[in-house]
CSV table of C-alpha atoms (C1' of nucleotides) in Angstrom, one decimal:
chain,number,residue,atom,x,y,z
A,1,MET,CA,-0.1,0.1,-0.4
A,2,GLY,CA,1.2,2.4,-1.3
A,3,LYS,CA,1.3,6.3,1.4
A,4,ASN,CA,-1.2,8.0,-0.5
A,5,THR,CA,-3.6,5.2,-0.8
A,6,TYR,CA,-6.9,6.4,-0.1
A,7,ILE,CA,-10.1,3.9,1.8
A,8,CYS,CA,-13.4,5.3,1.6
A,9,ALA,CA,-11.4,8.6,3.0
A,10,ILE,CA,-12.6,11.6,2.4
A,11,LYS,CA,-9.9,14.5,1.5
A,12,VAL,CA,-10.3,17.3,4.3
A,13,LEU,CA,-10.4,20.4,1.8
A,14,LYS,CA,-9.0,23.5,2.6
A,15,LEU,CA,-11.0,26.6,1.7
A,16,ILE,CA,-13.9,24.5,3.6
A,17,LEU,CA,-14.7,25.9,6.9
A,18,SER,CA,-12.9,24.3,9.9
A,19,LYS,CA,-15.5,22.0,12.2
A,20,LYS,CA,-14.7,25.0,14.9
A,21,THR,CA,-16.4,27.6,13.3
A,22,LYS,CA,-19.5,25.7,11.6
A,23,TYR,CA,-19.7,24.5,16.0
A,24,ALA,CA,-19.8,28.1,16.7
A,25,MET,CA,-22.8,28.9,14.3
A,26,VAL,CA,-24.6,26.1,15.2
A,27,ALA,CA,-24.3,26.9,18.8
A,28,LEU,CA,-24.6,30.8,18.8
A,29,ALA,CA,-28.4,29.7,17.0
A,30,ARG,CA,-29.0,26.9,19.6
A,31,LEU,CA,-28.4,30.3,21.8
A,32,ALA,CA,-29.7,33.3,20.2
A,33,ARG,CA,-33.2,30.3,20.1
A,34,ASP,CA,-33.3,30.8,23.8
A,35,TYR,CA,-32.1,34.6,24.2
A,36,GLY,CA,-33.4,36.9,27.2
A,37,ARG,CA,-33.7,33.2,29.2
A,38,GLU,CA,-32.3,31.5,32.1
A,39,PRO,CA,-28.2,30.1,31.2
A,40,ILE,CA,-27.9,26.9,29.2
A,41,GLN,CA,-25.3,24.6,30.5
A,42,ILE,CA,-22.7,22.7,28.0
A,43,ARG,CA,-24.2,19.4,28.6
A,44,ASP,CA,-27.5,20.9,26.7
A,45,ILE,CA,-25.9,22.3,24.0
A,46,ALA,CA,-23.0,19.5,23.0
A,47,GLU,CA,-26.3,17.1,23.1
A,48,SER,CA,-28.9,18.5,21.4
A,49,GLU,CA,-26.9,20.2,18.4
A,50,LYS,CA,-24.2,17.0,18.8
A,51,ILE,CA,-21.0,18.9,19.2
A,52,PRO,CA,-18.0,16.7,21.5
A,53,GLN,CA,-18.9,18.7,24.9
A,54,ARG,CA,-14.9,19.1,25.3
A,55,PHE,CA,-14.6,20.9,21.9
A,56,LEU,CA,-17.4,22.7,22.3
A,57,GLU,CA,-16.1,23.8,26.3
A,58,ASN,CA,-13.2,25.7,23.9
A,59,ILE,CA,-15.3,27.5,21.8
A,60,LEU,CA,-17.7,28.9,24.1
A,61,LEU,CA,-14.8,30.3,25.3
A,62,GLU,CA,-13.5,31.7,22.7
A,63,LEU,CA,-17.1,33.0,22.5
A,64,ARG,CA,-17.4,35.0,25.7
A,65,LYS,CA,-13.6,36.4,25.4
A,66,LEU,CA,-15.1,37.4,22.0
A,67,GLY,CA,-18.0,39.3,24.2
A,68,ILE,CA,-20.5,37.9,22.3
A,69,LEU,CA,-21.1,35.3,25.4
A,70,GLY,CA,-21.6,35.9,29.1
A,71,SER,CA,-21.1,32.5,31.9
A,72,LYS,CA,-23.0,31.9,35.0
A,73,LEU,CA,-20.9,29.6,37.0
A,74,GLY,CA,-22.0,26.9,39.9
A,75,LYS,CA,-25.5,25.1,40.0
A,76,GLU,CA,-27.5,26.0,37.4
A,77,GLY,CA,-25.3,27.8,35.8
A,78,GLY,CA,-24.3,27.6,31.7
A,79,TYR,CA,-23.3,30.2,28.9
A,80,PHE,CA,-26.2,32.5,27.7
A,81,LEU,CA,-26.2,35.6,24.8
A,82,LEU,CA,-25.2,39.1,25.6
A,83,LYS,CA,-25.7,41.6,22.3
A,84,LYS,CA,-29.2,40.5,20.6
A,85,PRO,CA,-29.4,38.4,18.1
A,86,SER,CA,-29.6,41.2,15.8
A,87,GLU,CA,-26.3,42.4,16.6
A,88,VAL,CA,-24.0,39.4,16.0
A,89,SER,CA,-23.8,39.1,12.3
A,90,LEU,CA,-21.5,35.9,10.7
A,91,LEU,CA,-19.2,37.9,10.0
A,92,GLU,CA,-17.7,38.5,13.1
A,93,ILE,CA,-17.9,34.5,13.7
A,94,VAL,CA,-16.0,33.5,10.7
A,95,ARG,CA,-13.4,35.8,10.8
A,96,HIS,CA,-13.0,35.3,14.3
A,97,PHE,CA,-12.4,31.9,13.9
A,98,GLU,CA,-10.9,31.8,10.6
A,99,GLY,CA,-8.9,34.8,10.8
A,100,THR,CA,-9.9,36.5,8.0
A,101,ILE,CA,-12.6,35.8,5.1
A,102,ALA,CA,-10.4,36.8,1.8
A,103,LEU,CA,-8.9,33.9,-0.4
A,104,MET,CA,-5.5,36.0,-0.7
A,105,TYR,CA,-3.6,38.2,1.8
A,106,CYS,CA,-3.5,41.1,-0.1
A,107,VAL,CA,-7.6,41.6,-0.2
A,108,SER,CA,-7.6,41.0,3.3
A,109,GLU,CA,-8.5,43.5,5.6
A,110,LYS,CA,-8.3,41.7,9.1
A,111,ALA,CA,-4.8,39.3,7.8
A,112,TYR,CA,-3.3,42.0,5.3
A,113,GLN,CA,-0.1,41.0,3.4
A,114,PRO,CA,1.8,43.0,0.6
A,115,CYS,CA,1.7,40.1,-2.8
A,116,GLU,CA,4.6,38.9,-3.4
A,117,PHE,CA,4.0,38.6,-7.1
A,118,CYS,CA,2.7,41.4,-8.5
A,119,LYS,CA,4.8,44.5,-8.9
A,120,ASP,CA,1.2,46.9,-8.7
A,121,GLU,CA,-1.2,45.6,-6.5
A,122,ALA,CA,-3.3,48.9,-7.3
A,123,THR,CA,-3.3,47.5,-11.5
A,124,CYS,CA,-3.2,43.8,-10.5
A,125,ARG,CA,-5.7,41.9,-12.0
A,126,ILE,CA,-5.7,38.7,-9.8
A,127,ARG,CA,-6.1,40.6,-7.1
A,128,LYS,CA,-9.0,42.8,-8.5
A,129,VAL,CA,-10.9,39.3,-8.9
A,130,PHE,CA,-10.3,38.2,-5.5
A,131,LYS,CA,-10.6,41.3,-3.8
A,132,ASP,CA,-14.9,41.5,-5.7
A,133,VAL,CA,-14.8,37.9,-3.9
A,134,ARG,CA,-14.0,39.4,-0.7
A,135,ASP,CA,-15.6,42.0,-0.7
A,136,THR,CA,-19.6,40.1,-1.8
A,137,THR,CA,-18.6,37.2,0.6
A,138,TYR,CA,-18.4,40.5,3.6
A,139,GLU,CA,-21.6,42.2,2.5
A,140,ILE,CA,-23.6,38.6,2.7
A,141,LEU,CA,-21.7,37.4,6.3
A,142,LYS,CA,-22.5,40.7,7.3
A,143,ARG,CA,-26.2,41.4,6.8
A,144,THR,CA,-26.6,38.0,8.4
A,145,SER,CA,-27.3,37.9,11.8
A,146,LEU,CA,-28.7,35.1,13.9
A,147,GLU,CA,-31.6,36.9,13.9
A,148,SER,CA,-31.9,35.9,10.7
A,149,LEU,CA,-30.7,32.3,10.9
A,150,ILE,CA,-33.3,31.1,13.8
A,151,GLN,CA,-36.6,33.5,11.7
A,152,ASP,CA,-39.5,30.5,11.5
A,153,GLN,CA,-36.6,27.6,12.6
A,154,PRO,CA,-38.3,25.0,15.2
A,155,ARG,CA,-38.1,24.7,18.7
A,156,SER,CA,-35.7,21.9,18.9
B,1,MET,CA,9.8,29.0,26.6
B,2,GLY,CA,6.1,27.9,25.9
B,3,LYS,CA,5.2,25.5,23.0
B,4,ASN,CA,2.9,28.0,22.1
B,5,THR,CA,5.9,31.1,21.3
B,6,TYR,CA,5.6,32.4,18.4
B,7,ILE,CA,8.5,35.5,17.3
B,8,CYS,CA,7.4,37.6,14.3
B,9,ALA,CA,5.5,34.1,12.7
B,10,ILE,CA,2.8,34.4,10.4
B,11,LYS,CA,-0.5,32.2,11.0
B,12,VAL,CA,-1.3,30.2,7.6
B,13,LEU,CA,-5.0,31.1,7.5
B,14,LYS,CA,-7.1,28.3,6.2
B,15,LEU,CA,-9.2,30.0,3.6
B,16,ILE,CA,-6.5,31.4,1.8
B,17,LEU,CA,-6.2,29.8,-1.3
B,18,SER,CA,-3.1,27.9,-0.9
B,19,LYS,CA,0.3,28.4,-2.6
B,20,LYS,CA,0.2,25.9,-5.5
B,21,THR,CA,-3.4,27.4,-6.5
B,22,LYS,CA,-1.7,30.7,-6.4
B,23,TYR,CA,1.2,29.9,-8.6
B,24,ALA,CA,-0.8,27.9,-11.2
B,25,MET,CA,-2.8,31.2,-11.6
B,26,VAL,CA,0.7,33.6,-12.1
B,27,ALA,CA,1.9,30.6,-13.7
B,28,LEU,CA,-1.1,30.6,-16.6
B,29,ALA,CA,-1.0,34.1,-16.9
B,30,ARG,CA,2.2,34.0,-17.8
B,31,LEU,CA,1.6,31.4,-20.5
B,32,ALA,CA,-1.5,33.6,-21.6
B,33,ARG,CA,0.3,35.9,-22.5
B,34,ASP,CA,2.9,34.0,-24.8
B,35,TYR,CA,0.3,32.2,-26.2
B,36,GLY,CA,0.7,31.0,-29.5
B,37,ARG,CA,4.5,31.2,-30.0
B,38,GLU,CA,7.1,28.8,-28.9
B,39,PRO,CA,6.8,26.8,-25.7
B,40,ILE,CA,8.4,28.2,-22.9
B,41,GLN,CA,11.1,26.1,-20.4
B,42,ILE,CA,9.7,25.5,-16.9
B,43,ARG,CA,13.3,27.3,-16.0
B,44,ASP,CA,12.2,30.5,-17.9
B,45,ILE,CA,8.5,30.5,-16.0
B,46,ALA,CA,10.1,29.9,-12.6
B,47,GLU,CA,12.2,32.4,-12.9
B,48,SER,CA,10.6,35.0,-13.5
B,49,GLU,CA,7.5,34.7,-11.8
B,50,LYS,CA,9.0,33.4,-9.0
B,51,ILE,CA,8.1,30.3,-7.7
B,52,PRO,CA,10.5,27.5,-7.2
B,53,GLN,CA,11.3,25.5,-9.9
B,54,ARG,CA,10.5,21.7,-8.6
B,55,PHE,CA,7.8,23.1,-7.0
B,56,LEU,CA,6.1,24.2,-10.7
B,57,GLU,CA,7.2,21.2,-12.2
B,58,ASN,CA,4.3,18.9,-10.2
B,59,ILE,CA,1.8,22.5,-11.0
B,60,LEU,CA,2.3,22.3,-15.2
B,61,LEU,CA,2.2,18.6,-15.0
B,62,GLU,CA,-1.1,19.3,-13.2
B,63,LEU,CA,-2.2,21.4,-15.2
B,64,ARG,CA,-1.5,19.5,-18.0
B,65,LYS,CA,-3.3,16.7,-17.4
B,66,LEU,CA,-5.7,18.8,-16.3
B,67,GLY,CA,-5.8,19.5,-20.4
B,68,ILE,CA,-5.3,23.2,-19.7
B,69,LEU,CA,-1.6,22.8,-20.9
B,70,GLY,CA,0.6,20.8,-23.5
B,71,SER,CA,4.2,19.9,-23.3
B,72,LYS,CA,7.2,19.5,-25.9
B,73,LEU,CA,9.7,17.0,-24.8
B,74,GLY,CA,13.6,16.9,-25.6
B,75,LYS,CA,15.4,20.4,-26.8
B,76,GLU,CA,13.1,23.4,-27.5
B,77,GLY,CA,10.8,21.8,-25.2
B,78,GLY,CA,8.2,23.2,-22.6
B,79,TYR,CA,5.1,24.5,-21.8
B,80,PHE,CA,2.6,26.0,-24.0
B,81,LEU,CA,-1.6,26.5,-23.5
B,82,LEU,CA,-3.9,24.5,-25.2
B,83,LYS,CA,-7.1,26.7,-25.4
B,84,LYS,CA,-6.9,29.9,-26.1
B,85,PRO,CA,-6.6,32.5,-23.4
B,86,SER,CA,-10.1,33.5,-23.5
B,87,GLU,CA,-11.7,29.9,-22.5
B,88,VAL,CA,-9.8,29.2,-19.9
B,89,SER,CA,-11.6,30.4,-16.1
B,90,LEU,CA,-9.8,30.6,-13.0
B,91,LEU,CA,-13.1,28.9,-12.0
B,92,GLU,CA,-11.7,25.6,-13.4
B,93,ILE,CA,-8.2,26.2,-12.1
B,94,VAL,CA,-9.4,26.7,-7.9
B,95,ARG,CA,-11.8,24.3,-8.0
B,96,HIS,CA,-9.0,21.6,-9.7
B,97,PHE,CA,-6.3,22.9,-6.9
B,98,GLU,CA,-8.9,23.9,-4.5
B,99,GLY,CA,-10.9,21.2,-4.2
B,100,THR,CA,-13.9,22.8,-4.5
B,101,ILE,CA,-14.2,26.9,-4.1
B,102,ALA,CA,-17.6,26.4,-1.8
B,103,LEU,CA,-16.9,27.3,2.0
B,104,MET,CA,-19.3,24.3,3.5
B,105,TYR,CA,-19.4,20.4,2.4
B,106,CYS,CA,-23.3,20.8,1.7
B,107,VAL,CA,-23.4,24.1,-0.8
B,108,SER,CA,-20.3,22.4,-3.5
B,109,GLU,CA,-21.6,20.9,-5.9
B,110,LYS,CA,-18.1,18.9,-6.8
B,111,ALA,CA,-17.7,18.0,-3.1
B,112,TYR,CA,-21.2,17.7,-1.8
B,113,GLN,CA,-21.8,16.3,1.4
B,114,PRO,CA,-24.6,16.1,3.1
B,115,CYS,CA,-25.2,18.4,5.9
B,116,GLU,CA,-24.0,16.4,9.5
B,117,PHE,CA,-26.3,19.4,11.7
B,118,CYS,CA,-30.2,20.2,10.0
B,119,LYS,CA,-32.7,18.3,9.6
B,120,ASP,CA,-33.6,19.8,6.5
B,121,GLU,CA,-31.3,21.5,3.6
B,122,ALA,CA,-33.7,22.7,2.5
B,123,THR,CA,-34.4,25.4,5.1
B,124,CYS,CA,-31.6,25.5,6.7
B,125,ARG,CA,-29.9,29.2,7.3
B,126,ILE,CA,-26.9,29.0,7.4
B,127,ARG,CA,-27.1,27.0,4.6
B,128,LYS,CA,-28.7,29.3,2.7
B,129,VAL,CA,-25.9,31.6,3.3
B,130,PHE,CA,-22.9,30.3,2.2
B,131,LYS,CA,-24.4,29.1,-0.7
B,132,ASP,CA,-24.9,32.7,-1.3
B,133,VAL,CA,-21.6,33.0,-1.2
B,134,ARG,CA,-20.5,29.9,-2.7
B,135,ASP,CA,-23.2,30.9,-6.5
B,136,THR,CA,-21.0,34.4,-6.4
B,137,THR,CA,-18.2,33.8,-6.5
B,138,TYR,CA,-19.1,31.1,-8.6
B,139,GLU,CA,-19.9,34.2,-11.5
B,140,ILE,CA,-17.3,36.0,-10.3
B,141,LEU,CA,-14.8,33.6,-10.8
B,142,LYS,CA,-16.6,31.8,-14.1
B,143,ARG,CA,-16.4,34.6,-16.0
B,144,THR,CA,-12.8,35.8,-15.5
B,145,SER,CA,-10.9,34.2,-18.1
B,146,LEU,CA,-7.0,34.3,-18.8
B,147,GLU,CA,-7.5,36.6,-20.8
B,148,SER,CA,-9.4,39.7,-18.8
B,149,LEU,CA,-6.1,38.7,-16.7
B,150,ILE,CA,-3.8,39.9,-18.9
B,151,GLN,CA,-5.4,43.3,-20.6
B,152,ASP,CA,-3.2,46.3,-20.8
B,153,GLN,CA,0.1,44.3,-18.8
B,154,PRO,CA,3.4,44.6,-20.0
B,155,ARG,CA,4.9,42.0,-21.2
B,156,SER,CA,7.6,41.3,-18.4
C,1,DA,C1',26.1,10.5,-28.9
C,2,DC,C1',25.0,13.9,-25.9
C,3,DA,C1',22.7,17.7,-23.8
C,4,DA,C1',18.5,20.2,-22.7
C,5,DT,C1',14.0,19.2,-21.4
C,6,DG,C1',10.3,16.4,-18.9
C,7,DT,C1',7.9,13.0,-16.2
C,8,DC,C1',7.2,9.9,-12.4
C,9,DG,C1',7.5,8.7,-7.9
C,10,DA,C1',9.3,9.3,-3.3
C,11,DC,C1',10.3,11.7,0.5
C,12,DC,C1',10.4,15.3,4.1
C,13,DA,C1',9.3,19.3,7.9
C,14,DA,C1',6.9,22.4,10.0
C,15,DT,C1',2.3,23.0,10.6
C,16,DT,C1',-3.0,22.4,11.9
C,17,DA,C1',-7.5,20.7,12.9
C,18,DA,C1',-9.7,18.0,15.7
C,19,DG,C1',-10.5,16.8,19.5
C,20,DT,C1',-8.9,14.5,24.8
C,21,DG,C1',-7.9,14.4,30.0
C,22,DA,C1',-6.7,16.1,34.1
C,23,DA,C1',-6.3,19.6,37.5
C,24,DC,C1',-8.1,23.8,39.1
C,25,DA,C1',-11.9,27.5,40.2
C,26,DA,C1',-15.6,29.5,41.3
C,27,DA,C1',-21.0,29.3,42.4
C,28,DT,C1',-25.2,27.5,44.6
C,29,DG,C1',-28.2,24.5,47.4
C,30,DT,C1',-28.4,22.5,51.7
D,1,DA,C1',-18.6,24.4,56.2
D,2,DC,C1',-19.8,20.9,52.4
D,3,DA,C1',-21.2,18.6,48.6
D,4,DT,C1',-22.0,19.6,43.9
D,5,DT,C1',-23.0,21.4,39.3
D,6,DT,C1',-20.9,24.2,36.2
D,7,DG,C1',-17.1,26.8,33.7
D,8,DT,C1',-11.6,27.4,33.4
D,9,DT,C1',-7.1,26.3,31.9
D,10,DC,C1',-3.7,24.3,29.7
D,11,DA,C1',-1.4,20.6,28.3
D,12,DC,C1',-1.1,16.3,25.2
D,13,DT,C1',-2.6,13.0,21.2
D,14,DT,C1',-3.8,11.9,16.3
D,15,DA,C1',-3.8,12.2,11.4
D,16,DA,C1',-3.4,14.6,7.3
D,17,DT,C1',-2.2,18.7,4.5
D,18,DT,C1',1.4,22.4,2.7
D,19,DG,C1',4.9,23.7,0.7
D,20,DG,C1',8.4,22.2,-1.3
D,21,DT,C1',13.0,18.9,-2.9
D,22,DC,C1',15.2,14.7,-4.3
D,23,DG,C1',17.0,11.4,-8.0
D,24,DA,C1',16.1,8.6,-11.6
D,25,DC,C1',14.3,8.5,-15.8
D,26,DA,C1',12.4,8.8,-20.8
D,27,DT,C1',12.4,12.0,-25.1
D,28,DT,C1',13.4,14.9,-28.8
D,29,DG,C1',17.0,17.8,-31.3
D,30,DT,C1',21.3,18.9,-33.4
DNA sequence: ACAATGTCGACCAATTAAGTGAACAAATGT
DNA sequence: ACATTTGTTCACTTAATTGGTCGACATTGT
């Protein structure tokens, strides 16, 4: 068997969002659905959304440090949304967990680095294409809030 | 020093295109500029576009197997575009080297996999957002050909 | 024959993704 | 005071990918 032999294996693709980002979005949608109520425990979210609990702990912790979630220790403790669901956009979630939404550093706002190829970024055609892609992605994610994720969704 | 100590290190971000994809686009733009002429040698491209030569060999080989490039062995050999620059879109390049342009498997055409979370993909709100992102990315990359990359560009 | 060129397969180092585990800290009910 | 529940932190693991490099081989023109 060669080293590149795959048996029913799934190739992980680079552009695909990490599971961390997806878990974060799913967990936040759940917390948005219960916005204004009692804190929800990690175990609850892990079970109902099918997210590995220990992994989810890390993710919720990051979201708390980001200022999106609050937590309460002890019995009846748990996590809850600090901001209103309409005030949390997918843009900030994806950007935090992926670092940037751009496909090239030279069109990133958050992780900009000068291009290694082109002499002049202002006229570079490749850059212009991926700037367009970034800008439309930005607009779509910016206008999508947690609230718009939970409209007309069943309670669970 | 802890294991996670970074000194002036650059974090590699997942959504960023791989260097392979970028090198492929740059090399193809170069070959498009010289479309209809003699084959161009790997070394030439590597030097003028500043791409590691051994790495570029792999990339050009892949593009040949894809049917975009042709090659000629022996003295005066090299690579050349098989298709017209206007007939090669960035979409097929990115898709080949990244596997897909989608950010989630459930909205990918080339690498579709059912969603692990939602009960109904047709109504899933998260999916809808990333389907929008994919579709606009698709349109932009589809309409961008090698020809549009080299218009008004200096010869070297 | 020989030199220039592409072809192919194997190999490598560094990094990341996706978790797991264990010990600790804080709040609460009794 | 104490046990229990819950969150917090840091270190660790395993498998895979990225970004190359290397050496031998095949083909072509002169």
